[in-house]
Amino acid sequence: MTFPDSPAPGVSYVMPVLNEEREIRAAVESLVDQDYEGPFEVLLALGPSVDGTNEVVAAMSAADPRIRTLPNPVGSTPAGLNVAIRASVHPITVRVDAHSVLPRDYTRLAVDALRRSGADNVGGIMLAEGRTPFEKAVARAYGSRVGLGGTPHHVGGAEGPTETAYLGVFLRHRLLEVGLFDEGVKRGQDWELNRRLRATGGTVWFTPDLVVTYRPRPSLRTLARQFVATGLWRGELARRFPKANTLRYLVPPAMVVGVALGVLAGLVGLVGALTGTAAAWALLGLVVPGLYVAFVVLAAVLVARGDGLRTRLWFLVVLPSIHFGWGLGFVAGFLDLTGNITAHTGR
């Protein structure tokens, strides 16, 4: 874990890009505008976008030679990251996302954290910020313990070693040593890579000094697709690496199974009540979905109480969408119900 012998070593920003016409300009401009004193390059791995993304990127690249574009015909996130990392020339790799906007001091603080911690990878907080009432509800869920489980990169915490990191600022040679991102893992590839870094004696480091603005998905359909796909891969990874499972990963699928069984029992009990049989006791199963509904309402009151009415109403929809999308996906991925998982998750 040798750190480059330079006060400001060169950094390479690597970003996979696919159908990001709405967000790509702000994301790239936040990289070019960093207050870091060392040399840098911006490497954009372009997937087969069907919107105006590539035209926006072409204009930025023509205006600034430090912005380079690379083809990523596969279109997946890990494939794009690997294409960019292999083409990079600097010893520090900064993994960025088209939905993220870096604060001006991000690179400087991250490189300082890499140097003093001796870590292979440093990451911080994903601060979700929405612009519409729906996006604000998603952002509120992201940043609360009731939404995504309260991991440090969502809600903050003390600086120190961690299991995984949001985005990540890496020593490039360590990425090469462990074989880069696994292109067979379409979601959760950050966790899987960090697992290999730690397994080979490296350290993954969390610091709350790094705060990255993240733009949530703009619609319920895209949000649901995101979390089903994320859950599928989390379930797949849980099956591959059972020793790495924690209670946090198991709560959403347990909730989904519990609510489903409760509803099923309630239907049996309803039939029993209508026919006058002993099966009417099964109506007690409705207690489980009832408790979940009460939990969602209470969460909306407590977590989203400072938001506008439309955001609070959207929160009532967003929170179950995240829980059930992730939970159903996890069950399907863990039990391998989808067969070839890569065919069902796309990017």
Tab-separated table of C-alpha atoms in Angstrom:
chain	number	residue	atom	x	y	z
A	1	MET	CA	0.000	0.000	0.000
A	2	THR	CA	2.702	2.447	-1.086
A	3	PHE	CA	1.550	6.018	-1.388
A	4	PRO	CA	2.986	8.061	-4.287
A	5	ASP	CA	6.045	10.107	-3.324
A	6	SER	CA	4.566	13.471	-4.256
A	7	PRO	CA	2.803	16.228	-2.290
A	8	ALA	CA	0.025	16.283	-4.907
A	9	PRO	CA	0.087	13.069	-6.989
A	10	GLY	CA	-1.835	13.002	-10.244
A	11	VAL	CA	-5.430	11.801	-10.156
A	12	SER	CA	-7.604	10.146	-12.780
A	13	TYR	CA	-11.375	10.614	-12.526
A	14	VAL	CA	-13.108	7.546	-13.990
A	15	MET	CA	-16.811	7.629	-14.796
A	16	PRO	CA	-19.094	5.180	-16.633
A	17	VAL	CA	-21.771	7.090	-18.556
A	18	LEU	CA	-25.051	5.779	-19.971
A	19	ASN	CA	-28.188	7.822	-20.686
A	20	GLU	CA	-27.228	10.687	-18.366
A	21	GLU	CA	-28.072	13.716	-20.518
A	22	ARG	CA	-29.768	15.396	-17.572
A	23	GLU	CA	-26.912	15.036	-15.062
A	24	ILE	CA	-23.632	14.580	-16.932
A	25	ARG	CA	-22.640	18.233	-17.383
A	26	ALA	CA	-22.916	19.111	-13.686
A	27	ALA	CA	-21.052	15.938	-12.723
A	28	VAL	CA	-18.112	16.604	-15.066
A	29	GLU	CA	-17.952	20.321	-14.267
A	30	SER	CA	-17.590	19.457	-10.580
A	31	LEU	CA	-14.450	17.455	-11.458
A	32	VAL	CA	-12.807	20.147	-13.565
A	33	ASP	CA	-13.547	22.707	-10.828
A	34	GLN	CA	-11.701	20.848	-8.023
A	35	ASP	CA	-9.260	22.903	-5.937
A	36	TYR	CA	-6.680	20.103	-6.061
A	37	GLU	CA	-3.204	21.297	-7.112
A	38	GLY	CA	-1.976	18.092	-8.752
A	39	PRO	CA	-2.439	17.100	-12.422
A	40	PHE	CA	-5.633	15.335	-13.400
A	41	GLU	CA	-7.554	13.739	-16.231
A	42	VAL	CA	-11.249	12.951	-16.669
A	43	LEU	CA	-11.984	9.630	-18.360
A	44	LEU	CA	-15.593	9.062	-19.456
A	45	ALA	CA	-16.465	5.524	-20.568
A	46	LEU	CA	-19.424	6.013	-22.890
A	47	GLY	CA	-22.033	3.299	-23.116
A	48	PRO	CA	-24.614	2.996	-25.917
A	49	SER	CA	-26.807	5.910	-24.780
A	50	VAL	CA	-30.063	6.584	-26.619
A	51	ASP	CA	-30.559	10.158	-25.396
A	52	GLY	CA	-28.348	13.191	-26.004
A	53	THR	CA	-25.629	12.181	-23.527
A	54	ASN	CA	-22.862	11.550	-26.049
A	55	GLU	CA	-23.465	14.882	-27.779
A	56	VAL	CA	-23.162	16.753	-24.473
A	57	VAL	CA	-19.976	14.848	-23.628
A	58	ALA	CA	-18.493	15.481	-27.092
A	59	ALA	CA	-18.969	19.228	-26.645
A	60	MET	CA	-17.289	19.201	-23.225
A	61	SER	CA	-14.401	17.081	-24.491
A	62	ALA	CA	-13.834	19.390	-27.458
A	63	ALA	CA	-13.680	22.393	-25.129
A	64	ASP	CA	-11.278	20.812	-22.599
A	65	PRO	CA	-8.590	18.297	-23.671
A	66	ARG	CA	-8.351	16.981	-20.108
A	67	ILE	CA	-11.761	15.360	-20.670
A	68	ARG	CA	-11.231	12.132	-22.608
A	69	THR	CA	-13.871	9.735	-23.897
A	70	LEU	CA	-13.565	5.964	-24.253
A	71	PRO	CA	-16.003	3.466	-25.780
A	72	ASN	CA	-17.806	1.121	-23.400
A	73	PRO	CA	-19.903	-1.013	-25.787
A	74	VAL	CA	-20.973	-3.363	-22.970
A	75	GLY	CA	-22.609	-0.395	-21.238
A	76	SER	CA	-22.338	-1.795	-17.703
A	77	THR	CA	-20.894	0.152	-14.780
A	78	PRO	CA	-18.024	-2.241	-13.918
A	79	ALA	CA	-17.032	-2.616	-17.584
A	80	GLY	CA	-16.932	1.156	-18.016
A	81	LEU	CA	-14.885	1.620	-14.862
A	82	ASN	CA	-12.364	-0.977	-15.983
A	83	VAL	CA	-12.041	0.572	-19.445
A	84	ALA	CA	-11.290	3.945	-17.868
A	85	ILE	CA	-8.913	2.621	-15.189
A	86	ARG	CA	-6.843	0.713	-17.747
A	87	ALA	CA	-6.542	3.859	-19.880
A	88	SER	CA	-5.659	6.107	-16.927
A	89	VAL	CA	-2.114	7.373	-16.316
A	90	HIS	CA	-2.110	8.751	-12.754
A	91	PRO	CA	-1.430	6.830	-9.491
A	92	ILE	CA	-4.679	7.898	-7.783
A	93	THR	CA	-8.022	6.731	-9.191
A	94	VAL	CA	-11.141	8.701	-8.253
A	95	ARG	CA	-14.295	6.723	-9.013
A	96	VAL	CA	-17.180	9.063	-9.813
A	97	ASP	CA	-20.761	8.687	-10.975
A	98	ALA	CA	-22.840	10.681	-13.423
A	99	HIS	CA	-25.396	11.228	-10.633
A	100	SER	CA	-22.792	12.694	-8.274
A	101	VAL	CA	-21.544	16.242	-7.861
A	102	LEU	CA	-18.239	16.558	-5.991
A	103	PRO	CA	-17.574	19.532	-3.692
A	104	ARG	CA	-14.486	21.549	-4.688
A	105	ASP	CA	-12.341	20.175	-1.845
A	106	TYR	CA	-13.266	16.507	-2.396
A	107	THR	CA	-10.075	15.370	-4.144
A	108	ARG	CA	-7.747	17.307	-1.840
A	109	LEU	CA	-9.382	15.896	1.293
A	110	ALA	CA	-9.549	12.376	-0.136
A	111	VAL	CA	-5.865	12.295	-1.120
A	112	ASP	CA	-4.935	13.610	2.334
A	113	ALA	CA	-7.060	10.843	3.920
A	114	LEU	CA	-5.380	8.205	1.731
A	115	ARG	CA	-1.948	9.446	2.783
A	116	ARG	CA	-2.540	9.602	6.548
A	117	SER	CA	-4.687	6.448	6.826
A	118	GLY	CA	-2.508	4.161	4.706
A	119	ALA	CA	-5.724	2.825	3.152
A	120	ASP	CA	-6.220	1.457	-0.351
A	121	ASN	CA	-9.585	3.154	-0.750
A	122	VAL	CA	-11.227	6.144	0.901
A	123	GLY	CA	-14.887	7.133	0.697
A	124	GLY	CA	-17.348	9.425	2.403
A	125	ILE	CA	-21.027	10.325	2.582
A	126	MET	CA	-23.545	10.115	-0.242
A	127	LEU	CA	-25.744	13.146	0.434
A	128	ALA	CA	-28.874	12.670	-1.647
A	129	GLU	CA	-30.529	15.935	-2.719
A	130	GLY	CA	-33.781	16.093	-4.640
A	131	ARG	CA	-35.261	18.880	-6.716
A	132	THR	CA	-38.874	17.713	-7.083
A	133	PRO	CA	-41.139	16.564	-4.225
A	134	PHE	CA	-40.668	12.964	-5.372
A	135	GLU	CA	-36.869	13.246	-5.486
A	136	LYS	CA	-36.855	14.980	-2.102
A	137	ALA	CA	-38.819	12.063	-0.647
A	138	VAL	CA	-36.273	9.630	-2.102
A	139	ALA	CA	-33.420	11.720	-0.718
A	140	ARG	CA	-35.049	11.734	2.700
A	141	ALA	CA	-35.341	7.934	2.634
A	142	TYR	CA	-31.727	7.567	1.519
A	143	GLY	CA	-30.448	9.643	4.408
A	144	SER	CA	-32.460	7.964	7.166
A	145	ARG	CA	-32.017	4.714	9.047
A	146	VAL	CA	-35.525	3.606	8.077
A	147	GLY	CA	-34.662	3.850	4.395
A	148	LEU	CA	-31.332	2.189	3.647
A	149	GLY	CA	-30.359	0.853	7.039
A	150	GLY	CA	-28.198	3.651	8.379
A	151	THR	CA	-24.793	2.771	6.916
A	152	PRO	CA	-22.062	5.396	7.489
A	153	HIS	CA	-21.940	6.439	3.839
A	154	HIS	CA	-25.634	7.364	4.088
A	155	VAL	CA	-26.002	8.811	7.586
A	156	GLY	CA	-22.418	9.571	8.638
A	157	GLY	CA	-20.307	8.286	11.503
A	158	ALA	CA	-16.827	8.249	12.972
A	159	GLU	CA	-13.777	8.111	10.711
A	160	GLY	CA	-12.095	4.727	10.463
A	161	PRO	CA	-11.929	1.363	8.679
A	162	THR	CA	-15.161	0.207	7.056
A	163	GLU	CA	-16.588	-2.666	5.025
A	164	THR	CA	-17.182	-0.703	1.844
A	165	ALA	CA	-17.219	2.897	0.650
A	166	TYR	CA	-19.328	5.156	-1.532
A	167	LEU	CA	-17.627	5.800	-4.874
A	168	GLY	CA	-14.021	5.579	-3.663
A	169	VAL	CA	-10.601	7.157	-4.124
A	170	PHE	CA	-8.114	4.345	-4.747
A	171	LEU	CA	-4.439	3.626	-5.110
A	172	ARG	CA	-4.466	2.597	-8.771
A	173	HIS	CA	-1.834	-0.124	-8.397
A	174	ARG	CA	-3.997	-1.885	-5.804
A	175	LEU	CA	-6.946	-1.926	-8.206
A	176	LEU	CA	-4.728	-3.638	-10.756
A	177	GLU	CA	-3.347	-6.077	-8.179
A	178	VAL	CA	-6.804	-7.380	-7.202
A	179	GLY	CA	-8.044	-7.573	-10.798
A	180	LEU	CA	-10.153	-4.389	-11.080
A	181	PHE	CA	-13.957	-4.541	-10.857
A	182	ASP	CA	-15.667	-7.868	-11.488
A	183	GLU	CA	-17.544	-7.281	-14.754
A	184	GLY	CA	-19.820	-10.215	-13.952
A	185	VAL	CA	-21.275	-8.248	-11.002
A	186	LYS	CA	-23.563	-5.555	-12.416
A	187	ARG	CA	-24.655	-4.132	-9.026
A	188	GLY	CA	-22.791	-4.248	-5.733
A	189	GLN	CA	-19.486	-4.239	-7.606
A	190	ASP	CA	-18.058	-1.673	-5.164
A	191	TRP	CA	-18.726	-3.946	-2.194
A	192	GLU	CA	-17.278	-6.943	-4.017
A	193	LEU	CA	-14.096	-5.068	-4.983
A	194	ASN	CA	-13.649	-3.716	-1.459
A	195	ARG	CA	-14.053	-7.280	-0.165
A	196	ARG	CA	-11.039	-8.313	-2.280
A	197	LEU	CA	-9.007	-5.302	-1.166
A	198	ARG	CA	-9.617	-6.211	2.475
A	199	ALA	CA	-9.019	-9.926	1.867
A	200	THR	CA	-5.556	-9.140	0.472
A	201	GLY	CA	-4.498	-7.122	3.498
A	202	GLY	CA	-5.776	-3.713	2.449
A	203	THR	CA	-7.892	-1.182	4.298
A	204	VAL	CA	-11.066	0.571	3.189
A	205	TRP	CA	-11.461	3.886	5.011
A	206	PHE	CA	-14.521	6.013	5.775
A	207	THR	CA	-14.218	9.721	6.485
A	208	PRO	CA	-17.188	12.032	7.057
A	209	ASP	CA	-15.136	14.904	5.631
A	210	LEU	CA	-16.045	13.721	2.123
A	211	VAL	CA	-19.623	14.625	1.253
A	212	VAL	CA	-20.863	14.033	-2.290
A	213	THR	CA	-24.148	15.351	-3.627
A	214	TYR	CA	-26.162	12.555	-5.251
A	215	ARG	CA	-29.184	13.079	-7.509
A	216	PRO	CA	-31.895	10.439	-6.918
A	217	ARG	CA	-33.833	8.729	-9.685
A	218	PRO	CA	-36.551	11.079	-11.004
A	219	SER	CA	-39.549	8.707	-11.134
A	220	LEU	CA	-41.160	5.843	-9.235
A	221	ARG	CA	-40.571	3.475	-12.175
A	222	THR	CA	-36.825	4.149	-12.351
A	223	LEU	CA	-36.517	4.021	-8.554
A	224	ALA	CA	-38.275	0.639	-8.402
A	225	ARG	CA	-36.075	-0.737	-11.202
A	226	GLN	CA	-32.975	0.503	-9.396
A	227	PHE	CA	-33.833	-1.215	-6.124
A	228	VAL	CA	-35.072	-4.468	-7.625
A	229	ALA	CA	-31.785	-4.730	-9.547
A	230	THR	CA	-29.767	-3.761	-6.466
A	231	GLY	CA	-31.633	-6.323	-4.363
A	232	LEU	CA	-31.117	-9.049	-6.975
A	233	TRP	CA	-27.386	-8.547	-6.892
A	234	ARG	CA	-27.226	-8.189	-3.120
A	235	GLY	CA	-29.004	-11.544	-2.869
A	236	GLU	CA	-26.629	-13.059	-5.410
A	237	LEU	CA	-23.618	-11.787	-3.474
A	238	ALA	CA	-25.111	-13.042	-0.199
A	239	ARG	CA	-25.358	-16.503	-1.767
A	240	ARG	CA	-21.783	-16.336	-3.078
A	241	PHE	CA	-20.282	-14.990	0.156
A	242	PRO	CA	-22.505	-16.186	3.036
A	243	LYS	CA	-19.969	-15.266	5.711
A	244	ALA	CA	-20.236	-11.619	4.697
A	245	ASN	CA	-23.976	-11.358	5.398
A	246	THR	CA	-25.125	-9.036	8.159
A	247	LEU	CA	-28.493	-8.437	9.807
A	248	ARG	CA	-28.847	-5.183	7.858
A	249	TYR	CA	-28.977	-7.092	4.566
A	250	LEU	CA	-31.520	-9.610	5.866
A	251	VAL	CA	-34.120	-7.208	7.307
A	252	PRO	CA	-35.800	-6.171	3.996
A	253	PRO	CA	-36.241	-9.739	2.652
A	254	ALA	CA	-37.487	-10.893	6.068
A	255	MET	CA	-39.991	-8.044	6.026
A	256	VAL	CA	-41.184	-8.941	2.520
A	257	VAL	CA	-41.650	-12.594	3.451
A	258	GLY	CA	-43.380	-11.667	6.713
A	259	VAL	CA	-45.826	-9.266	5.075
A	260	ALA	CA	-46.568	-11.725	2.252
A	261	LEU	CA	-47.251	-14.565	4.687
A	262	GLY	CA	-49.346	-12.243	6.829
A	263	VAL	CA	-51.513	-11.212	3.884
A	264	LEU	CA	-51.889	-14.844	2.796
A	265	ALA	CA	-52.874	-15.892	6.307
A	266	GLY	CA	-55.326	-12.992	6.475
A	267	LEU	CA	-57.038	-14.158	3.270
A	268	VAL	CA	-57.326	-17.668	4.674
A	269	GLY	CA	-58.744	-16.231	7.872
A	270	LEU	CA	-61.249	-14.115	5.948
A	271	VAL	CA	-62.528	-17.216	4.168
A	272	GLY	CA	-62.684	-18.980	7.510
A	273	ALA	CA	-64.651	-16.124	9.044
A	274	LEU	CA	-67.134	-16.107	6.162
A	275	THR	CA	-67.619	-19.876	6.351
A	276	GLY	CA	-67.593	-20.079	10.133
A	277	THR	CA	-64.597	-22.414	10.423
A	278	ALA	CA	-61.637	-22.434	12.792
A	279	ALA	CA	-59.470	-20.960	10.032
A	280	ALA	CA	-60.852	-17.574	11.075
A	281	TRP	CA	-57.958	-17.392	13.558
A	282	ALA	CA	-55.660	-16.839	10.607
A	283	LEU	CA	-57.009	-13.287	10.431
A	284	LEU	CA	-54.375	-12.545	13.067
A	285	GLY	CA	-51.848	-12.755	10.238
A	286	LEU	CA	-52.990	-9.314	9.126
A	287	VAL	CA	-51.235	-7.934	12.192
A	288	VAL	CA	-47.900	-8.190	10.355
A	289	PRO	CA	-48.802	-6.053	7.299
A	290	GLY	CA	-50.711	-3.764	9.634
A	291	LEU	CA	-47.588	-3.192	11.704
A	292	TYR	CA	-45.599	-2.448	8.547
A	293	VAL	CA	-48.168	0.115	7.390
A	294	ALA	CA	-48.036	1.729	10.831
A	295	PHE	CA	-44.225	1.774	10.614
A	296	VAL	CA	-44.300	3.566	7.242
A	297	VAL	CA	-46.812	6.152	8.472
A	298	LEU	CA	-44.838	6.771	11.666
A	299	ALA	CA	-41.626	7.088	9.638
A	300	ALA	CA	-43.276	9.669	7.378
A	301	VAL	CA	-44.384	11.653	10.415
A	302	LEU	CA	-41.016	11.552	12.164
A	303	VAL	CA	-38.471	11.459	9.343
A	304	ALA	CA	-40.175	13.691	6.781
A	305	ARG	CA	-41.885	16.030	9.221
A	306	GLY	CA	-39.871	19.045	8.081
A	307	ASP	CA	-40.742	18.569	4.403
A	308	GLY	CA	-43.660	19.890	2.399
A	309	LEU	CA	-46.968	18.021	2.175
A	310	ARG	CA	-46.293	16.605	-1.303
A	311	THR	CA	-42.896	15.296	-0.226
A	312	ARG	CA	-44.377	13.679	2.877
A	313	LEU	CA	-47.082	12.019	0.774
A	314	TRP	CA	-44.486	10.756	-1.699
A	315	PHE	CA	-42.470	9.404	1.241
A	316	LEU	CA	-45.399	7.082	2.039
A	317	VAL	CA	-44.947	5.576	-1.430
A	318	VAL	CA	-41.168	5.798	-1.765
A	319	LEU	CA	-40.303	3.971	1.459
A	320	PRO	CA	-42.280	0.781	0.648
A	321	SER	CA	-40.983	0.924	-2.938
A	322	ILE	CA	-37.407	0.858	-1.654
A	323	HIS	CA	-38.111	-1.854	0.926
A	324	PHE	CA	-40.161	-4.146	-1.305
A	325	GLY	CA	-38.060	-3.580	-4.428
A	326	TRP	CA	-34.853	-4.387	-2.573
A	327	GLY	CA	-36.407	-7.197	-0.521
A	328	LEU	CA	-38.102	-8.966	-3.447
A	329	GLY	CA	-34.944	-8.614	-5.496
A	330	PHE	CA	-32.851	-10.060	-2.672
A	331	VAL	CA	-35.090	-13.116	-2.325
A	332	ALA	CA	-35.035	-13.723	-6.083
A	333	GLY	CA	-31.266	-13.259	-6.268
A	334	PHE	CA	-30.497	-15.379	-3.206
A	335	LEU	CA	-32.698	-18.245	-4.408
A	336	ASP	CA	-31.465	-17.758	-8.000
A	337	LEU	CA	-35.076	-17.528	-9.205
A	338	THR	CA	-34.120	-15.441	-12.226
A	339	GLY	CA	-31.728	-17.951	-13.759
A	340	ASN	CA	-29.157	-15.861	-15.599
A	341	ILE	CA	-29.192	-12.816	-13.332
A	342	THR	CA	-27.169	-10.662	-15.719
A	343	ALA	CA	-29.967	-10.810	-18.249
A	344	HIS	CA	-32.413	-9.228	-15.822
A	345	THR	CA	-30.476	-6.322	-14.388
A	346	GLY	CA	-28.834	-4.570	-17.309
A	347	ARG	CA	-26.516	-1.849	-16.134
